[in-house]
Coordinates of C-alpha atoms and ligand atoms in Angstrom, one line a residue:
X341 CA 0.0 0.0 0.0
X342 CA 1.1 3.5 -0.6
X343 CA 2.9 5.6 2.0
X344 CA 0.6 7.5 4.2
X345 CA 2.5 10.7 3.7
X346 CA 1.8 13.3 1.0
X347 CA 4.8 15.3 0.0
X348 CA 4.9 18.7 1.7
X349 CA 4.4 21.6 -0.7
X350 CA 7.8 23.2 -0.7
X351 CA 9.9 20.2 -2.0
X352 CA 13.3 20.3 -3.5
X353 CA 14.2 17.3 -5.6
X354 CA 17.8 16.0 -5.5
X355 CA 18.4 14.1 -8.7
X356 CA 20.8 11.2 -7.9
X357 CA 23.4 10.5 -10.6
X358 CA 24.7 7.5 -8.7
X359 CA 27.4 9.0 -6.5
X360 CA 27.2 8.7 -2.7
X361 CA 26.5 12.4 -2.4
X362 CA 22.7 12.6 -3.0
X363 CA 21.8 11.7 0.6
X364 CA 24.2 14.2 2.0
X365 CA 22.8 16.9 -0.3
X366 CA 19.3 16.1 0.8
X367 CA 20.3 16.3 4.4
X368 CA 22.0 19.7 3.9
X369 CA 18.9 21.0 2.2
X370 CA 16.8 19.9 5.2
X371 CA 19.4 21.5 7.5
X372 CA 18.5 24.7 5.7
X373 CA 14.9 24.0 6.8
X374 CA 13.7 23.1 3.3
X375 CA 12.1 19.7 2.6
X376 CA 14.0 17.6 0.1
X377 CA 13.5 14.2 -1.6
X378 CA 15.9 12.1 -3.7
X379 CA 14.9 10.9 -7.1
X380 CA 16.9 8.7 -9.5
X381 CA 18.3 10.3 -12.7
X382 CA 16.4 7.7 -14.7
X383 CA 13.1 9.3 -13.7
X384 CA 11.5 11.1 -16.7
X385 CA 11.6 14.9 -16.4
X386 CA 7.8 15.0 -16.8
X387 CA 7.5 12.8 -13.7
X388 CA 9.9 15.0 -11.8
X389 CA 7.9 18.1 -12.7
X390 CA 4.7 16.4 -11.8
X391 CA 5.9 16.5 -8.2
X392 CA 5.8 20.3 -8.5
X393 CA 9.2 20.9 -7.0
X394 CA 10.2 24.4 -5.9
X395 CA 13.7 23.7 -7.1
X396 CA 15.9 20.8 -8.5
X397 CA 19.4 19.9 -7.5
X398 CA 21.6 17.8 -9.8
X399 CA 24.0 15.7 -7.7
X400 CA 27.6 14.7 -8.5
X401 CA 28.2 11.4 -10.2
X402 CA 31.0 8.9 -10.6
X403 CA 31.5 9.1 -14.3
X404 CA 32.7 11.5 -17.0
X405 CA 29.9 13.1 -19.0
X406 CA 31.6 11.6 -22.0
X407 CA 31.9 8.1 -20.7
X408 CA 29.9 5.5 -22.7
X409 CA 26.5 5.1 -21.0
X410 CA 27.0 8.2 -18.8
X411 CA 23.6 9.4 -17.5
X412 CA 22.2 12.4 -19.3
X413 CA 19.4 14.8 -18.6
X414 CA 16.6 16.0 -20.8
X415 CA 17.0 19.7 -21.8
X416 CA 13.3 20.2 -20.8
X417 CA 14.4 20.2 -17.2
X418 CA 16.1 23.5 -17.7
X419 CA 13.2 25.0 -19.6
X420 CA 10.4 24.4 -17.1
X421 CA 11.0 27.5 -15.2
X422 CA 12.0 25.6 -12.1
X423 CA 15.3 26.8 -10.5
X424 CA 18.1 24.3 -11.0
X425 CA 21.4 23.9 -9.2
X426 CA 24.0 21.6 -10.7
X427 CA 26.9 20.3 -8.6
X428 CA 30.0 18.6 -10.0
X429 CA 28.7 16.0 -12.5
X430 CA 25.4 17.9 -12.5
X431 CA 27.2 21.1 -13.2
X432 CA 28.9 19.6 -16.2
X433 CA 25.7 18.1 -17.6
X434 CA 24.1 21.5 -17.3
X435 CA 27.0 23.0 -19.1
X436 CA 27.0 20.7 -22.1
X437 CA 23.2 20.3 -22.3
X438 CA 22.8 24.1 -22.6
X439 CA 25.6 24.6 -25.1
X440 CA 28.7 25.2 -23.0
X441 CA 32.0 23.4 -23.4
X442 CA 33.3 20.6 -21.2
X443 CA 36.6 19.0 -22.1
X444 CA 39.2 16.8 -20.7
X445 CA 42.2 19.1 -20.3
X446 CA 44.2 16.4 -18.4
X447 CA 44.2 18.5 -15.2
X448 CA 42.2 16.5 -12.7
X449 CA 41.4 18.0 -9.4
X450 CA 40.7 15.9 -6.3
X451 CA 40.4 17.0 -2.8
X452 CA 40.7 20.4 -1.2
X453 CA 41.2 23.1 -3.8
X454 CA 41.4 27.0 -3.6
X455 CA 38.5 28.7 -5.4
X456 CA 38.8 32.2 -6.6
X457 CA 35.4 33.9 -6.6
X458 CA 35.2 36.6 -9.4
X459 CA 31.7 37.8 -8.7
X460 CA 31.5 38.1 -4.9
X461 CA 28.1 39.8 -5.1
X462 CA 26.5 37.1 -7.2
X463 CA 23.4 35.2 -6.1
X464 CA 25.4 32.2 -4.9
X465 CA 28.5 33.9 -3.5
X466 CA 27.1 37.1 -1.9
X467 CA 28.8 37.6 1.5
X468 CA 31.4 34.9 1.0
X469 CA 35.2 35.5 0.7
X470 CA 36.9 36.0 -2.7
X471 CA 39.2 33.0 -1.8
X472 CA 37.6 29.9 -0.4
X473 CA 38.4 26.3 0.0
X474 CA 36.3 23.8 -1.9
X475 CA 36.2 20.0 -2.3
X476 CA 36.8 18.9 -5.9
X477 CA 36.5 15.5 -7.5
X478 CA 36.6 15.6 -11.3
X479 CA 38.6 14.8 -14.5
X480 CA 36.7 16.9 -17.2
X481 CA 36.4 20.6 -16.8
X482 CA 34.1 23.3 -18.1
X483 CA 36.1 25.8 -20.3
X484 CA 33.2 27.9 -21.6
X485 CA 29.8 28.6 -19.9
X486 CA 26.6 28.3 -22.0
X487 CA 25.2 31.5 -23.4
X488 CA 23.4 33.7 -20.9
X489 CA 25.5 32.5 -17.9
X490 CA 27.9 34.7 -15.9
X491 CA 31.1 32.9 -14.8
X492 CA 31.3 33.5 -11.1
X493 CA 34.4 31.5 -9.9
X494 CA 37.5 29.7 -11.2
X495 CA 40.4 27.6 -9.9
X496 CA 44.0 27.3 -11.2
X497 CA 43.0 24.5 -13.5
X498 CA 39.4 25.2 -14.2
X499 CA 38.4 28.5 -15.9
X500 CA 34.7 28.0 -15.2
X501 CA 34.3 26.6 -11.7
X502 CA 30.9 28.2 -11.1
X503 CA 28.3 30.0 -13.2
X504 CA 24.8 31.4 -12.9
X505 CA 22.0 32.7 -15.0
X506 CA 19.6 34.7 -12.7
X507 CA 17.1 35.3 -15.5
X508 CA 16.4 31.5 -16.0
X509 CA 17.3 30.8 -12.3
X510 CA 20.0 28.2 -13.3
X511 CA 23.1 27.8 -11.1
X512 CA 26.1 25.5 -11.0
X513 CA 29.3 24.8 -9.2
X514 CA 32.1 22.4 -10.2
X515 CA 32.8 21.4 -6.6
X516 CA 30.8 19.7 -3.8
X517 CA 29.2 22.3 -1.6
X518 CA 27.6 19.5 0.5
X519 CA 30.8 18.2 2.0
X520 CA 32.2 19.8 5.2
X521 CA 35.6 20.4 3.6
X522 CA 34.0 23.1 1.4
X523 CA 34.2 26.0 3.8
X524 CA 31.2 28.0 2.5
X525 CA 29.3 25.2 1.0
X526 CA 26.2 25.4 3.2
X527 CA 26.0 29.2 2.7
X528 CA 26.2 28.8 -1.1
X529 CA 23.5 26.1 -0.9
X530 CA 21.3 28.3 1.2
X531 CA 21.8 31.2 -1.2
X532 CA 20.5 29.0 -4.0
X533 CA 17.5 27.9 -2.0
X534 CA 16.5 31.3 -0.5
X535 CA 17.8 33.8 -3.0
X536 CA 18.0 31.8 -6.3
X537 CA 14.8 29.8 -5.8
X538 CA 13.0 32.1 -3.4
X539 CA 12.1 29.3 -1.0
X540 CA 11.2 30.2 2.6
X541 CA 13.0 28.2 5.3
X542 CA 9.9 26.8 7.1
X543 CA 10.4 23.1 7.3
X544 CA 10.9 21.9 10.8
X545 CA 10.4 18.8 12.9
X546 CA 7.4 20.5 14.4
X547 CA 5.7 20.5 10.9
X548 CA 6.7 16.9 10.6
X549 CA 4.8 15.9 13.7
X550 CA 1.7 17.8 12.6
X551 CA 1.8 16.4 9.1
X552 CA 2.4 12.9 10.3
X553 CA -0.3 12.9 12.9
X554 CA -2.8 14.0 10.2
X555 CA -1.5 11.4 7.8
X556 CA -1.7 8.6 10.3
X557 CA -5.2 9.6 11.2
X558 CA -6.3 9.5 7.6
X559 CA -4.6 6.2 7.0
X560 CA -5.7 4.3 10.1
X561 CA -9.2 5.8 10.6
X562 CA -10.8 4.0 13.5
X563 CA -9.0 0.7 13.1
X564 CA -6.5 -0.8 15.6
X565 CA -2.8 -0.7 15.3
X566 CA 0.1 -2.8 16.8
X567 CA 3.7 -1.8 17.3
X568 CA 6.7 -3.7 18.5
X569 CA 9.0 -1.7 20.7
X570 CA 12.7 -2.7 20.9
X571 CA 14.0 -0.1 23.3
X572 CA 15.7 1.7 20.4
X573 CA 14.9 5.2 19.2
X574 CA 13.2 4.4 15.8
X575 CA 10.5 2.2 17.1
X576 CA 10.0 4.5 20.1
X577 CA 9.5 7.6 18.0
X578 CA 7.3 5.8 15.5
X579 CA 5.1 4.5 18.3
X580 CA 4.9 7.9 20.0
X581 CA 3.8 9.5 16.7
X582 CA 1.1 6.9 16.2
X583 CA 0.0 7.2 19.8
X584 CA -0.4 11.0 19.4
X585 CA -2.4 10.4 16.3
X586 CA -4.8 7.6 17.3
X587 CA -4.3 7.2 21.1
X588 CA -5.7 4.0 22.5
X589 CA -6.2 2.4 19.1
X590 CA -2.5 1.6 19.4
X591 CA -1.1 -1.3 21.4
X592 CA 2.6 -1.6 21.8
X593 CA 4.3 -5.0 22.4
X594 CA 7.6 -5.1 24.3
X595 CA 9.4 -8.4 24.5
X596 CA 11.8 -8.4 27.4
X597 CA 14.4 -10.9 26.4
X598 CA 16.6 -10.2 29.3
X599 CA 19.5 -9.1 27.1
X600 CA 19.0 -5.3 27.4
X601 CA 21.4 -3.1 29.4
X602 CA 20.8 -1.9 32.9
X603 CA 17.7 0.3 33.2
X604 CA 16.6 -0.1 29.6
X605 CA 13.6 -2.4 30.1
X606 CA 12.4 0.0 32.8
X607 CA 12.9 2.9 30.4
X608 CA 10.4 1.3 28.0
X609 CA 8.0 0.0 30.6
X610 CA 7.9 3.1 32.8
X611 CA 9.4 6.2 31.3
X612 CA 8.1 5.6 27.7
X613 CA 4.7 4.8 29.0
X614 CA 4.7 7.8 31.3
X615 CA 5.8 10.2 28.5
X616 CA 3.3 8.9 25.9
X617 CA 0.4 7.2 27.8
X618 CA 0.7 4.3 25.4
X619 CA -1.1 1.0 26.0
X620 CA 1.7 -1.5 26.5
X621 CA 1.8 -5.3 26.6
X622 CA 5.1 -6.5 28.2
X623 CA 6.1 -10.1 27.6
X624 CA 8.6 -11.3 30.2
X625 CA 10.5 -13.9 28.2
X626 CA 13.8 -13.8 30.0
X627 CA 13.7 -17.4 31.2
X628 CA 12.7 -18.6 27.8
X629 CA 15.7 -16.9 26.1
X630 CA 18.1 -18.1 28.8
X631 CA 16.9 -21.7 28.4
X632 CA 17.2 -21.5 24.6
X633 CA 20.8 -20.1 24.9
X634 CA 22.0 -22.6 27.5
X635 CA 25.2 -24.3 26.4
X636 CA 25.5 -22.3 23.2
X637 CA 28.8 -20.5 22.4
X638 CA 28.9 -20.1 18.6
X639 CA 28.1 -16.5 17.7
X640 CA 26.0 -17.2 14.7
X641 CA 24.0 -19.9 16.5
X642 CA 23.4 -17.5 19.4
X643 CA 22.2 -14.8 17.0
X644 CA 19.9 -17.3 15.2
X645 CA 18.4 -18.6 18.5
X646 CA 17.8 -15.0 19.7
X647 CA 16.2 -14.0 16.4
X648 CA 14.0 -17.1 16.3
X649 CA 12.8 -16.9 19.9
X650 CA 12.1 -13.2 19.4
X651 CA 9.9 -13.8 16.4
X652 CA 8.0 -16.6 18.2
X653 CA 7.3 -14.5 21.3
X654 CA 6.3 -11.5 19.3
X655 CA 4.0 -13.5 17.0
X656 CA 2.3 -15.0 20.1
X657 CA 1.8 -11.6 21.7
X658 CA 0.6 -10.1 18.4
X659 CA -2.0 -12.9 18.0
X660 CA -3.2 -12.2 21.6
X661 CA -3.6 -8.5 20.8
X662 CA -5.5 -9.4 17.6
X663 CA -7.7 -11.9 19.5
X664 CA -8.5 -9.5 22.4
X665 CA -9.5 -6.8 19.9
X666 CA -11.6 -9.4 18.0
X667 CA -13.5 -10.1 21.2
X668 CA -14.6 -6.5 21.2
X669 CA -15.5 -6.7 17.5
X670 CA -12.5 -4.8 16.4
X671 CA -9.8 -5.7 13.9
X672 CA -6.1 -5.0 14.1
X673 CA -5.2 -4.0 10.6
X674 CA -2.1 -2.0 10.9
X675 CA 1.5 -2.6 12.0
X676 CA 3.9 0.3 12.8
X677 CA 7.4 0.1 11.5
X678 CA 10.3 2.5 12.1
X679 CA 11.6 2.5 8.5
X680 CA 13.9 5.5 7.9
X681 CA 14.6 7.5 4.7
X682 CA 18.0 5.9 4.1
X683 CA 16.4 2.5 4.1
X684 CA 13.8 3.8 1.6
X685 CA 16.4 5.3 -0.7
X686 CA 18.6 2.2 -0.5
X687 CA 15.8 -0.2 -1.4
X688 CA 14.9 1.8 -4.5
X689 CA 12.1 3.9 -2.9
X690 CA 9.6 1.1 -3.0
X691 CA 6.5 1.3 -0.8
X692 CA 5.9 -1.4 1.7
X693 CA 3.3 -4.0 2.1
X694 CA 3.4 -6.3 5.1
X695 CA 7.0 -7.5 4.4
X696 CA 8.6 -6.9 7.8
X697 CA 12.3 -6.4 7.8
X698 CA 14.4 -8.0 10.5
X699 CA 15.3 -4.5 11.6
X700 CA 14.8 -4.4 15.4
X701 CA 14.2 -8.1 15.2
X702 CA 10.5 -7.6 14.7
X703 CA 10.7 -9.9 11.8
X704 CA 8.9 -12.5 9.7
X705 CA 5.3 -12.3 11.0
X706 CA 3.3 -15.3 10.0
X707 CA 1.2 -15.1 6.8
X708 CA -2.1 -15.3 8.6
X709 CA -1.4 -12.1 10.4
X710 CA -1.7 -9.6 7.5
X711 CA -1.1 -6.1 8.4
X712 CA -0.8 -2.9 6.4
X713 CA 2.2 -0.9 7.4
X714 CA 2.3 2.5 9.1
X715 CA 5.7 4.0 8.5
X716 CA 5.7 7.6 9.9
X717 CA 9.5 8.0 9.7
X718 CA 9.9 7.1 6.0
X719 CA 10.9 10.7 5.2
X720 CA 13.3 11.2 8.0
X721 CA 17.1 10.9 8.6
X722 CA 18.2 9.6 12.0
X723 CA 19.1 13.0 13.4
X724 CA 15.6 14.2 12.4
X725 CA 14.0 11.2 14.1
X726 CA 15.8 12.3 17.3
X727 CA 14.5 15.8 16.9
X728 CA 10.9 14.5 16.4
X729 CA 11.4 12.3 19.6
X730 CA 12.4 15.4 21.5
X731 CA 9.5 17.3 20.1
X732 CA 7.2 14.5 21.3
X733 CA 8.7 14.7 24.8
X734 CA 10.3 11.3 24.9
X735 CA 13.0 10.7 27.6
X736 CA 16.4 11.8 26.4
X737 CA 17.9 8.4 27.4
X738 CA 15.7 6.9 24.7
X739 CA 16.0 9.7 22.1
X740 CA 19.8 9.8 22.4
X741 CA 20.4 6.1 22.8
X742 CA 23.4 4.9 20.9
X743 CA 23.0 2.1 18.4
X744 CA 22.4 -1.2 20.2
X745 CA 22.2 -4.6 18.4
X746 CA 18.9 -6.5 18.4
X747 CA 20.5 -9.6 20.0
X748 CA 21.7 -7.3 22.8
X749 CA 24.1 -8.4 25.5
X750 CA 23.8 -11.9 24.1
X751 CA 26.5 -11.2 21.5
X752 CA 28.6 -9.2 24.0
X753 CA 29.3 -12.2 26.2
X754 CA 32.0 -14.2 24.5
X755 CA 31.0 -17.7 25.6
X756 CA 27.8 -19.1 27.0
X757 CA 25.2 -16.6 28.1
X758 CA 23.7 -17.1 31.6
X759 CA 22.0 -15.0 34.3
X760 CA 25.1 -14.3 36.4
X761 CA 27.2 -13.3 33.4
X762 CA 24.5 -11.0 32.2
X763 CA 24.3 -9.4 35.6
X764 CA 28.1 -8.9 35.6
X765 CA 28.2 -7.4 32.1
X766 CA 25.2 -5.1 32.9
X767 CA 27.1 -3.7 35.9
X768 CA 30.3 -3.1 33.9
X769 CA 28.4 -1.6 31.0
X770 CA 26.5 0.7 33.3
X771 CA 29.7 2.0 34.8
X772 CA 31.3 2.7 31.4
X773 CA 28.1 4.5 30.2
X774 CA 27.9 6.5 33.4
X775 CA 31.5 7.7 33.0
X776 CA 31.2 8.5 29.3
X777 CA 28.1 10.5 30.0
X778 CA 29.8 12.3 32.9
X779 CA 32.7 13.2 30.7
X780 CA 30.3 14.6 28.1
X781 CA 31.4 12.1 25.4
X782 CA 28.1 10.5 24.5
X783 CA 27.7 12.5 21.3
X784 CA 31.3 12.3 20.3
X785 CA 31.4 8.6 19.9
X786 CA 29.2 6.4 17.8
X787 CA 28.8 3.6 20.4
X788 CA 30.8 1.8 23.0
X789 CA 30.2 -1.9 23.3
X790 CA 31.3 -3.4 26.6
X791 CA 32.3 -7.0 26.2
X792 CA 32.7 -9.8 28.7
X793 CA 35.3 -12.5 27.8
X794 CA 33.5 -15.1 29.8
X795 CA 35.7 -18.0 29.0
X796 CA 39.0 -16.2 29.7
X797 CA 40.5 -15.8 33.1
X798 CA 43.7 -14.0 34.1
X799 CA 45.6 -13.7 37.4
X800 CA 45.4 -10.5 39.4
X801 CA 46.0 -9.3 42.9
X802 CA 43.5 -7.4 45.0
X803 CA 43.7 -6.5 48.7
X804 CA 46.1 -9.2 49.9
X805 CA 45.0 -12.0 47.7
X806 CA 45.4 -13.5 44.3
X807 CA 42.4 -13.2 42.0
X808 CA 41.5 -15.2 38.9
X809 CA 38.9 -13.2 37.2
X810 CA 37.5 -12.2 33.7
X811 CA 38.6 -9.4 31.4
X812 CA 36.2 -6.7 30.3
X813 CA 36.8 -5.2 26.9
X814 CA 35.9 -1.6 26.1
X815 CA 35.1 -1.0 22.4
X816 CA 34.5 2.7 21.9
X817 CA 34.2 3.6 18.2
X818 CA 33.7 6.6 16.0
X819 CA 31.7 6.2 12.8
X820 CA 29.4 7.9 10.4
X821 CA 27.2 4.9 9.4
X822 CA 28.7 1.8 11.1
X823 CA 29.9 0.5 7.8
X824 CA 33.4 1.6 8.7
X825 CA 34.6 2.7 12.0
X826 CA 37.7 3.7 13.9
X827 CA 38.5 3.2 17.6
X828 CA 37.8 6.4 19.6
X829 CA 40.8 8.1 21.2
X830 CA 39.1 8.5 24.6
X831 CA 41.0 10.7 27.1
X832 CA 43.2 8.5 29.4
X833 CA 41.7 9.8 32.6
X834 CA 38.2 8.7 31.5
X835 CA 39.6 5.3 30.6
X836 CA 41.3 5.2 33.9
X837 CA 38.2 6.0 35.8
X838 CA 36.2 3.3 34.0
X839 CA 38.9 0.7 34.6
X840 CA 39.2 1.5 38.3
X841 CA 35.5 1.5 38.9
X842 CA 34.8 -1.7 37.0
X843 CA 37.6 -3.6 38.7
X844 CA 36.6 -2.3 42.1
X845 CA 32.9 -2.5 41.8
X846 CA 32.2 -5.6 39.6
X847 CA 33.0 -8.9 41.3
X848 CA 34.9 -11.4 39.3
X849 CA 36.4 -8.8 36.9
X850 CA 40.1 -8.1 37.5
X851 CA 41.2 -6.6 34.2
X852 CA 39.9 -4.0 31.7
X853 CA 41.3 -3.9 28.2
X854 CA 40.8 -1.4 25.3
X855 CA 40.0 -2.6 21.8
X856 CA 42.1 -0.5 19.3
X857 CA 41.0 -2.1 16.1
X858 CA 39.4 -0.2 13.3
X859 CA 36.6 -1.6 11.1
X860 CA 37.7 -3.2 8.9
X861 CA 39.3 -5.5 9.9
X862 CA 37.4 -5.8 13.2
X863 CA 33.6 -5.5 13.2
X864 CA 32.1 -3.2 15.9
X865 CA 30.5 -6.0 17.9
X866 CA 32.7 -8.9 18.9
X867 CA 30.1 -11.5 17.7
Ligands
XMP1538 P1 29.1 -4.7 13.2 O1 29.4 -5.5 14.5 O2 28.6 -5.5 12.1 O3 27.9 -3.7 13.6 O4 30.3 -3.8 12.8 C1 27.5 -2.6 12.9 C2 26.4 -1.9 13.6 O5 25.2 -2.7 13.7 C3 24.9 -3.0 15.0 N1 24.4 -4.4 15.0 C4 23.1 -4.8 15.0 N2 22.0 -4.1 15.0 N3 20.7 -6.1 15.0 C5 20.8 -4.8 15.0 O6 19.7 -4.1 15.0 C6 21.8 -6.9 14.9 O7 21.7 -8.1 14.9 C7 23.1 -6.2 14.9 N4 24.4 -6.6 14.9 C8 25.2 -5.5 14.9 C9 26.1 -2.8 15.8 O8 25.8 -2.5 17.2 C10 26.7 -1.6 15.1 O9 26.1 -0.4 15.4

């Protein structure tokens, strides 16, 4: 079924020419408080225009405009009266499509490059310095702008590094304004949006809440809705939006598998409920998970067991919610899912039917439970989801929670998982989190798994006696997207405090070690 959300009126389309930059451009546009959406460059221009965009941005791309099969753009795009901003590949396409010259002068530019702005009062460059640093990534270069364009900037190797035609409202830059290495990139982008295209910066997460609440009400009507909560930010924010829209028609299900960190189950069961007033069904499945995991040490096997048990417990709970509603003559027709915009873009922008992803481990519902999906976060990036969560008054521990794997502490105990080991790891993890928070480092690092090497022991000395305890591993990492990561250079005094407290306060732990492996070759989680 189609997404519940109509596009807001002031939309900027980002045409994706296949580089990794389109998502970043879309985010930068939204940081400028203008709504943006990504469309593939294969979309016919008529279809783009049918979306009634207020402006169009052509992204960079990996290829030369002269490479065989390089994506092109229909000239009609530039003749529709919609303001257009071409960046890098998009800039070159604009140049050749409108009659300028792009050639391969053999002088490639990659990386940070000085840009000389010739027309500092121009629409794009007003108020920016005559010399600025920009991020380049190209082989071909524009040597002559199309007729009607003023050349506004150049570099040592590129005579036409930026141009604009205010009359037709067409703008372009050879470089990447969206990357942070371009010193005035955001300012230039905002000049295009506000001055070039005349768009007002009005898009905020407050609008998102209002729009989504109205859209959910239209989609759901008076039917009942179910939502699985994982303790993570996406499902919590999605549930809170649906709760705001349809109140008690929503029932949330929280499976407590006993593998969450200290205080997290309580955050869902008490704080989330207190903040939202949501109707919550808690399934205490701790014993069931421990029994299923007994004697298991292989990481993949542990993951599969946790995933399988989770689905079974969630299915059972969902059937009970459906049956209870049925007794009152009501049907549960909708399932909430916390799908985010990057998932939508990466899966080709398709709209969902009841094909539940394994995301958050709410996966693989049985075929006789057919739900339509409610996906109120489909337009949002992660940082926007957090802002919506704050807007909805969710506890900051939930809104700012760092990524945490669905299988939880089960894959942070290296060896067999059992109750005492979980208690031990929960204590050590709570100390590490407390100290990182106290040092103000939560938002500097991506996440910090704390790992128990349950099958390893080493000799130590404490008080007057010999100890033979377990090591705890700290795995603080910095990352943009978890695909790659580097170990975080935490201050020594913070590491020292964590180490002292864990070895003093957690029985049976006599050593704390730091994981200094990047990803690759190491993954973030140990299992
Ligand atoms: P790795 O260990 O593959 O982790 O470098 C990358 C990111 O994904 C998280 N992670 C998971 N998240 N279910 C999840 O929802 C899982 O099974 C899972 N395994 C790893 C991990 O915490 C890191 O942020």
